[in-house]
XYZ file of C-alpha atoms in Angstrom:
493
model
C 134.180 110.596 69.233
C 132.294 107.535 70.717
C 129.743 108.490 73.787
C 130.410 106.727 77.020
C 127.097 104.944 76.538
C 128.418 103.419 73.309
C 131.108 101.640 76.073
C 128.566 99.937 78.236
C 127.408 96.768 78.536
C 123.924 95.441 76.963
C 120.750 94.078 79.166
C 122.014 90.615 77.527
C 125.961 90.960 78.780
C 124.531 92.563 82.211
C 122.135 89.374 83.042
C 124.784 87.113 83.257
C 126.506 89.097 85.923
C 125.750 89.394 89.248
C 126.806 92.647 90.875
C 128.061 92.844 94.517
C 128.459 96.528 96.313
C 128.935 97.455 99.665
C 129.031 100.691 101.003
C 131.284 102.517 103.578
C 129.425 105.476 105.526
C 130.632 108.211 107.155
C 128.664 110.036 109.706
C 129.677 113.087 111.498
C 128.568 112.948 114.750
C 126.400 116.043 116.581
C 128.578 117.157 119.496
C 129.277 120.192 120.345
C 132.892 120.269 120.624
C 135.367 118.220 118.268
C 136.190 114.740 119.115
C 139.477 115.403 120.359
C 139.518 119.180 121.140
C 137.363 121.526 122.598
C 137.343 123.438 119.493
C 133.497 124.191 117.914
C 132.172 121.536 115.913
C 129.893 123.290 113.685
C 128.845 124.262 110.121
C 129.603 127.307 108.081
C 132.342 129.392 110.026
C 135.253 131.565 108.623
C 137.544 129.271 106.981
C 140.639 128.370 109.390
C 138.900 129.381 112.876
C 137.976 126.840 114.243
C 141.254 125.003 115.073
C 143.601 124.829 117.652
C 147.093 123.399 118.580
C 145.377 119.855 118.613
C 143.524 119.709 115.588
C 146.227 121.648 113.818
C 148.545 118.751 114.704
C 151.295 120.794 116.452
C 154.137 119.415 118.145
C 153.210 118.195 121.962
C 149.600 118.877 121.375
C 147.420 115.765 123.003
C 144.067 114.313 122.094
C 141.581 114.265 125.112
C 138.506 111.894 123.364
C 135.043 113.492 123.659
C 132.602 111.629 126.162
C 129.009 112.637 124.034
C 131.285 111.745 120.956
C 131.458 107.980 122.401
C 127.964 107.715 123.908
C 127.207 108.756 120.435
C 129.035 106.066 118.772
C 127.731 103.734 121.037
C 123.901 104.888 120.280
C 124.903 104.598 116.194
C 126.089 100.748 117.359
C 122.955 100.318 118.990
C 120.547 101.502 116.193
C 122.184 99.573 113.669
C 121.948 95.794 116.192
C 125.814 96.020 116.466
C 127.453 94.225 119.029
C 129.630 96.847 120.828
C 132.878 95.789 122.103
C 133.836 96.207 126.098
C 137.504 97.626 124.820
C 138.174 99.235 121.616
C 141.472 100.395 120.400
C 142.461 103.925 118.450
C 145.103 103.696 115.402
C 147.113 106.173 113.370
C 146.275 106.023 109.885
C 148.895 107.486 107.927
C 148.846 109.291 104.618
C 150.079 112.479 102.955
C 147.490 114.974 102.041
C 146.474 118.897 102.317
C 143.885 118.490 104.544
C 145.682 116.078 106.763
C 147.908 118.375 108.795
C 149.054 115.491 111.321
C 150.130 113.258 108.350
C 147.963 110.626 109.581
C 143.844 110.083 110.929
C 143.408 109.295 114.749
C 141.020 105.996 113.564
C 140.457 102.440 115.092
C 141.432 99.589 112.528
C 140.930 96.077 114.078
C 139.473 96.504 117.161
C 136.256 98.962 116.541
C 133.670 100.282 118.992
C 131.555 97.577 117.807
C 130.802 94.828 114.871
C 128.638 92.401 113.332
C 124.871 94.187 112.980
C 122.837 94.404 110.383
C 120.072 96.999 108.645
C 117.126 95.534 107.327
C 115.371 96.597 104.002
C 112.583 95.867 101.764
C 113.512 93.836 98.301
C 110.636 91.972 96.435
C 108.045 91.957 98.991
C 110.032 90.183 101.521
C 112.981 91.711 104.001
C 116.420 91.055 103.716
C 119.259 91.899 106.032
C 122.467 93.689 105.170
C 124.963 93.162 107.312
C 127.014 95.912 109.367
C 130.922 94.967 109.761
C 131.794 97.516 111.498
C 131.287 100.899 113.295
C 134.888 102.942 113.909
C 135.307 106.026 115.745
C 137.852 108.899 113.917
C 138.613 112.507 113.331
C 138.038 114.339 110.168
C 140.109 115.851 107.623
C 140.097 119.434 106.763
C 138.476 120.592 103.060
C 140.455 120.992 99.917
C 138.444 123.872 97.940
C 139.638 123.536 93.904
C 137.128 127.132 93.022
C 135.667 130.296 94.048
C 139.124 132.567 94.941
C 140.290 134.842 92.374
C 143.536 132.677 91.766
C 141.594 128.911 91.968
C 143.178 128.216 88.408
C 146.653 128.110 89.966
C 146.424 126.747 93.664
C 143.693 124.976 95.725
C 142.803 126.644 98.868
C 142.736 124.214 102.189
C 139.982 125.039 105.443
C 140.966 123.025 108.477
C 137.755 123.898 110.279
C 136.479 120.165 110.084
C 139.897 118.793 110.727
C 139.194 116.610 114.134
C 135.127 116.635 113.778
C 134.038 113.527 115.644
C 133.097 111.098 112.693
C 131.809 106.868 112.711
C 132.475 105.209 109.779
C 129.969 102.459 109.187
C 131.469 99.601 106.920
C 128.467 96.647 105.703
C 129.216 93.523 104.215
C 129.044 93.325 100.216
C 125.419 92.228 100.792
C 123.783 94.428 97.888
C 123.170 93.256 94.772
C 121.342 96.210 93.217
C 121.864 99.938 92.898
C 118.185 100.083 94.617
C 119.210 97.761 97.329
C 122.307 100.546 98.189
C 119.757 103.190 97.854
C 117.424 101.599 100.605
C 120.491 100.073 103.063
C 121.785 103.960 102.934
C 117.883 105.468 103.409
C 117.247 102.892 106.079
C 120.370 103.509 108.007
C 120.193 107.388 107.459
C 116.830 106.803 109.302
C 118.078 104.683 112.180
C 120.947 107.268 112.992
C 118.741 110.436 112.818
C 116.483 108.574 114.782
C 119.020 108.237 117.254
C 120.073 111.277 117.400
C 123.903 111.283 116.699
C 123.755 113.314 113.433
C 120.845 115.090 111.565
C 122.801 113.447 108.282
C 122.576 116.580 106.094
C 124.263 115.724 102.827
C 124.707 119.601 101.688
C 126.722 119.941 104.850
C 128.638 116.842 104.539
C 127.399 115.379 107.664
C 126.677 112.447 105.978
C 129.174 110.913 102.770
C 129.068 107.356 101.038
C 131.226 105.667 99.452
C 130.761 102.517 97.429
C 132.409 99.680 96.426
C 131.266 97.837 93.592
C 132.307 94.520 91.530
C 130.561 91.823 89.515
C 130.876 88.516 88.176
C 129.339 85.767 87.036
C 125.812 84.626 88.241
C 126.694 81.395 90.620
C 130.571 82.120 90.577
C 131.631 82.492 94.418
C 134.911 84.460 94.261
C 134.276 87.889 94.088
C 135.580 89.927 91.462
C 137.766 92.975 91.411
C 136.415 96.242 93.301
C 136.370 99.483 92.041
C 135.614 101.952 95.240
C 133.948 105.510 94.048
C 134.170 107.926 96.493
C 132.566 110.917 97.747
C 128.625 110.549 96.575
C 126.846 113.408 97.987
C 123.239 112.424 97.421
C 121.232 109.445 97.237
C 120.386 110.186 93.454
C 123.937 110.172 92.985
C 124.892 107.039 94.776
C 122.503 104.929 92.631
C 123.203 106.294 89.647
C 126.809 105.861 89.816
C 126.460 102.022 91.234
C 124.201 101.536 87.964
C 126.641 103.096 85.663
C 129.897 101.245 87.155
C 127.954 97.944 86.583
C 127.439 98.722 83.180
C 131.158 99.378 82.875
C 132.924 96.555 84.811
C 130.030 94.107 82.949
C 131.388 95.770 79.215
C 134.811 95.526 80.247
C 134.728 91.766 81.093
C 132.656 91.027 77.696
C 135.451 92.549 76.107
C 138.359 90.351 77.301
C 139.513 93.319 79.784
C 139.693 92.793 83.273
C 138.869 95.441 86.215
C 141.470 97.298 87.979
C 141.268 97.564 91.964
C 141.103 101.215 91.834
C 139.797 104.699 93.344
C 137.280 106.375 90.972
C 135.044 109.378 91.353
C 131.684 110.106 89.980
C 130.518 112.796 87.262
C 127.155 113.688 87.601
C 127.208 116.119 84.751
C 128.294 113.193 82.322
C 126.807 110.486 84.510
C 130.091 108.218 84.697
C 132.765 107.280 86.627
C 136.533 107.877 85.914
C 140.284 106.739 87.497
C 141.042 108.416 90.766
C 143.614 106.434 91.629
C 144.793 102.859 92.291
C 143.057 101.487 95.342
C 144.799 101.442 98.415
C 145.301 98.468 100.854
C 145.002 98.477 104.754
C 149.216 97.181 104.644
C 149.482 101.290 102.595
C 148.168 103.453 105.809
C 151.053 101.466 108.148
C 148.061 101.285 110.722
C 149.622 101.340 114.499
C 148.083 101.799 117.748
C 147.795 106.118 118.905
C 150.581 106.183 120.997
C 148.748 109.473 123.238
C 145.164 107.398 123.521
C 144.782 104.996 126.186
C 141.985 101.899 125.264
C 138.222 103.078 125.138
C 136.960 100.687 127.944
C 132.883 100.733 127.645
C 131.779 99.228 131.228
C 128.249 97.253 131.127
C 126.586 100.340 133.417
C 127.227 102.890 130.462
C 126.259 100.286 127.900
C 122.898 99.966 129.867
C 122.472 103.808 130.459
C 122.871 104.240 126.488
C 120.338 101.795 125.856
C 117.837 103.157 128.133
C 117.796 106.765 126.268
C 117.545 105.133 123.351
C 113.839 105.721 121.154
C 111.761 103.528 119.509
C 113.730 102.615 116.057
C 112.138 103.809 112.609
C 111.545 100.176 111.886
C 109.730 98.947 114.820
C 107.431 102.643 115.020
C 106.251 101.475 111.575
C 105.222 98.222 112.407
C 103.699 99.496 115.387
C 102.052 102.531 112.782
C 100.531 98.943 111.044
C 99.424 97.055 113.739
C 98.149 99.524 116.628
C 96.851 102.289 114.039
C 95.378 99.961 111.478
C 97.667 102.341 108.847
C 98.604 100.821 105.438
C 102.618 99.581 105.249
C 102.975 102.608 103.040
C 101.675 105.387 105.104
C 103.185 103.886 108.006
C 106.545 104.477 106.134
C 105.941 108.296 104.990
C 104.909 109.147 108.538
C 108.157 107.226 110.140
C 110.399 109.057 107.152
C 111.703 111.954 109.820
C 111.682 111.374 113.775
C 109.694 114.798 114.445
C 107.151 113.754 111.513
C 106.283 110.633 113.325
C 106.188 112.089 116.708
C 103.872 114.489 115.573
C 101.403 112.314 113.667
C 101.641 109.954 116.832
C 100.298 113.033 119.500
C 97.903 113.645 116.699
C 96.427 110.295 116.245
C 95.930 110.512 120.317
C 94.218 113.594 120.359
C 91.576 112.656 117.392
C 90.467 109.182 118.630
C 90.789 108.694 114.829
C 94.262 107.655 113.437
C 93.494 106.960 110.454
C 92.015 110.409 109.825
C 95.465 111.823 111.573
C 97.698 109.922 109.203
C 95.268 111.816 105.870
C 95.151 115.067 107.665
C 99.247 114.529 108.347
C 100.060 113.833 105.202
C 98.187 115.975 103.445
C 96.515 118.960 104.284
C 99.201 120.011 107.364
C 101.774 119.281 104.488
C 100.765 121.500 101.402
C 100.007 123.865 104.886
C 103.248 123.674 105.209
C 104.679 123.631 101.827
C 102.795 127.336 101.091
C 103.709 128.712 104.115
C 107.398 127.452 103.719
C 107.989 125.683 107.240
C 109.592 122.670 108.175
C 107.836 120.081 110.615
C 109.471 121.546 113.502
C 108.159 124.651 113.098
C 104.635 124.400 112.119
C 101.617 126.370 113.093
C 99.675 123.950 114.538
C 100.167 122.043 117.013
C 99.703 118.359 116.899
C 97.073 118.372 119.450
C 95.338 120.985 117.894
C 95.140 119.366 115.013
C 94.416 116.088 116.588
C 91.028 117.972 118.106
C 90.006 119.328 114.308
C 90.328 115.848 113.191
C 88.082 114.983 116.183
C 85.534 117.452 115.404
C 85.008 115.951 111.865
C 85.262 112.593 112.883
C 81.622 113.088 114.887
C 80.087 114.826 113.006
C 80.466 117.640 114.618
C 82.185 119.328 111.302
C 82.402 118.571 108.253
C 85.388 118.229 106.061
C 85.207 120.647 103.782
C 84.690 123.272 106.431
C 87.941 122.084 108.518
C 89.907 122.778 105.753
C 89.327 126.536 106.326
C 89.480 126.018 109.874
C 92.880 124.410 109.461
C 94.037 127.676 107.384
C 92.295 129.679 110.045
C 94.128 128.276 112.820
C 97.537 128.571 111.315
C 96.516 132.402 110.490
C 95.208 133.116 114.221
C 96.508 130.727 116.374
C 93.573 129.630 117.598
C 92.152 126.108 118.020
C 89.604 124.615 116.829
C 86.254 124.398 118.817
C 87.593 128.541 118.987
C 87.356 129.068 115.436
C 83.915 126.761 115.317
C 81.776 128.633 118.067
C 83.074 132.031 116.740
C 81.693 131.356 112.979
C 79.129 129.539 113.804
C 80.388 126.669 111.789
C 79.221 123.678 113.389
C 77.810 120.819 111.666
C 74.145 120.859 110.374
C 73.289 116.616 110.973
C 69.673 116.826 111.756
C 67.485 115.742 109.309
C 64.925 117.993 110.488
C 66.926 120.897 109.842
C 67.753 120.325 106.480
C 64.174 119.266 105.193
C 63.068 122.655 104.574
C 66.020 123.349 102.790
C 65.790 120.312 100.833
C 62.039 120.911 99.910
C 63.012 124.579 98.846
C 65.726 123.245 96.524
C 62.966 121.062 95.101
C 60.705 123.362 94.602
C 62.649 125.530 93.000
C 64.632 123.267 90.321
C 61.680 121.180 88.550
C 63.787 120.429 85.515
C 66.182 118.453 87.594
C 63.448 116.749 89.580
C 61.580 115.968 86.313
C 65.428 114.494 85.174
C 65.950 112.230 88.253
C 62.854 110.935 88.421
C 62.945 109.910 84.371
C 66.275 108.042 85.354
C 68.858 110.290 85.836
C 70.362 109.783 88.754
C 73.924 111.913 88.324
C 71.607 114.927 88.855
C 71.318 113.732 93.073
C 74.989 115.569 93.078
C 72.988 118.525 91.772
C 70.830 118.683 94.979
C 73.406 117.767 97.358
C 75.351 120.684 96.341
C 72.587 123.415 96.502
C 72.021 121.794 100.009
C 75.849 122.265 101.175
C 75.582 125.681 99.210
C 72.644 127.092 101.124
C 74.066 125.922 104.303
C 77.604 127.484 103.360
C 78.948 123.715 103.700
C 78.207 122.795 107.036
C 75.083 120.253 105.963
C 76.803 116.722 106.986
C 76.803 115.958 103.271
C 75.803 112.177 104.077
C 73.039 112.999 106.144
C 71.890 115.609 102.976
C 72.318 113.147 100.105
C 69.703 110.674 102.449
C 67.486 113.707 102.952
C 67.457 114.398 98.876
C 67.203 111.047 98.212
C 63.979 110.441 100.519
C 62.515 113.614 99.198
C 63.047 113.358 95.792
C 61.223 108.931 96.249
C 58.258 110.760 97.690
């Protein structure tokens, strides 16, 4: 039986193809309360209690739209440079499914909270801009569940919980012409909406769920080729590997004589390939018509304004300011802007130091394998960031040396104590007069002739030799620049 690999196209049949993906993203937003109900919006509940008359789709029941559910939307707009419309409309979207108890999806089809933006990413050393069509407001579906009942071999189980969960749907234009370019437009706009606070985007929980849309054809043909849309990726490992292995299928399929079918496919991790779903639908297949029990969304200038001005700093312009104010390389500017709370921390940090360069090492490395043992999250670390900000400080003079803040760093997080705390009660201070460490020094000497005899004869490794009896005999608080000059002048004499 031939291997799906055998079915692929070659690096010689792929380079004269030029793949074009987009990708639609939907993000549930944080409220509370559903979008149209007052029913909990939240994670993890008994299956079927969370609903109501409304989000059940009764007969008579009415949508009310959620306020925080808008000014969220209108944040997401804002993050992503969209242009957000004074009046949107809401649409039925009809189709027939389990999880759909109204037969159709309250949605907005041509006239969206907002259009035309764009997320910015990194390709080849330069920055290119993917553009955002759209941003629609809509309710969820409910959850078909296919395993884990006694009797899932016969009948699929349905949970309406997230039926009416407030969800934007963020469409871009078929900008991307790599599976890496997908994987940074999705990374980079993950960023900009946590930033923003509408949704913390956790994939396990569905909060955040791609789809992509992928054709090819020929390099400097114009018309775009026939789509295949794969839905439901669930991680950002997933969504690349899936764009790479549907180019390599369309690509063989063309080189073949066949031609691509507009169609719905799904993704196999376990295999690593993409199979039929179903035929693709068109917009003319939902019979799209305005909601009948909405009025318009009218966005007035004064809440546009009031939006923008609780809006923070955006991912991309904290890590150019990172570059520029800090003096931090593009790359560390970019780990320490990778989660909201990770770069407000490093940022009270650098402050408190008067050093951020040393914040951004101490940051990235010795808070996080801190972390990593202890197994916390950011939010919930031991130490503050202006207590770390002041151990930073104390090494930066002088005052400490490095090797010694490490334990005060694990001493801290043990005791809760800061810093100049843990110093004075140890006695841990740095040793940086010379005069205090020549008669150390000269001890040393005397008492390791061999190694003298070496050095002088040429030898020079053996200075490491001295400098650590020095920061030995001083139980490491000898400012280890200030000892290697001591050992060196001693050893000339």
């Amino acid at each position: 039986m031939p291997t799906a690999a055998s079915t692929l196209a070659t690096p010689e049949q792929l380079a004269k193809y030029e793949p074009v993906i987009g990708l639609e993203v939907h993000v549930q937003m944080g409220t509370r309360t559903k979008i149209f109900c007052a029913c909990p919006n939240e994670f993890g509940s008994e299956p079927n209690t969370n609903v109501c008359p409304v989000c059940l789709g009764m007969p008579g029941a009415l949508p009310v739209l959620n306020r925080q559910a808008v000014e969220y939307a209108i944040a997401a707009s804002l993050a992503l440079n969209c242009q957000v419309r004074e009046k949107s409309i809401f649409a039925r979207k009809n189709y027939f499914y389990p999880d759909l108890p109204k037969g159709y999806q309250i949605s907005q089809f041509d006239r969206p909270v907002s259009e035309h933006g764009w997320v910015e990413i990194a390709v080849g050393g330069e920055r290119k801009r993917i553009g955002v069509t759209r941003v629609h407001m809509e309710d969820d579906a409910g959850k078909n569940t296919h395993d884990g009942y006694r009797d899932s071999d016969r009948y699929s189980y349905v949970d309406l919980n997230r039926c009416g969960s407030p969800l934007i749907e963020i469409v871009s234009e078929p900008d991307m012409r790599s599976a890496d370019e997908a994987y940074d437009y999705l990374t980079e706009l993950k960023l900009a909406i946590q930033y923003a606070g509408v949704s913390n985007c956790d994939m396990e929980k569905g909060n955040l769920r791609c789809d992509a849309n992928v054709s090819v054809r020929l390099k400097g043909a114009e018309k775009l080729g026939a789509k295949a849309e794969i839905k439901n990726l669930n991680s950002f490992r997933f969504l690349r590997q899936a764009i790479e292995y549907e180019i390599l299928r369309q690509v063989a399929l063309l080189e073949s004589g066949g031609r691509v079918r507009q169609e719905t496919r799904l993704y196999n991790s376990d295999l690593d390939e993409t199979f039929p779903m179903r035929s693709k639908e068109d917009a003319h297949d939902y019979r799209y018509f305005p909601e009948p029990d909405l009025v318009p969304l009218a966005i007035s200038g004064e809440w546009l304004d009031r939006v923008k001005a609780s809006m923070p700093e955006t991912p991309a312009s904290r890590r150019k300011r990172f570059t520029e104010e800090f003096g931090l390389r593009e790359y560390d500017a970019a780990v320490l802007t990778q989660e909201r709370v990770l770069a407000d921390y490093y940022e009270q940090a650098a402050s408190a130091s008067g050093d951020p360069k040393a914040a951004a090492n101490w940051v990235m490395g010795d808070l996080q394998a801190l972390l990593k043992v202890e197994g916390r999250s950011m939010e919930d670390s031991p130490v503050s960031a202006q207590r770390l900000g002041e151990l930073v400080g104390l090494v930066s003079k002088g005052e400490l040396t490095g090797k010694l803040a490490k334990d005060v760093l694990l001493k801290m997080a043990a005791t809760g104590d800061d810093a100049p705390t843990i110093v004075e009660r140890e006695g841990l201070k740095a040793i940086s007069d010379t005069g205090a460490l020549e008669a150390i020094v000269d001890g040393i000497i005397a008492n390791n002739p061999k190694q003298v005899e070496q050095y002088r004869g040429g030898k020079t490794t053996v200075l490491q030799f001295f400098v650590g009896q020095v920061m030995k005999a001083t139980r490491g608080q000898a400012d280890p620049a200030v000892a290697k000059e001591t050992v060196e002048r001693k050893l000339a004499g």
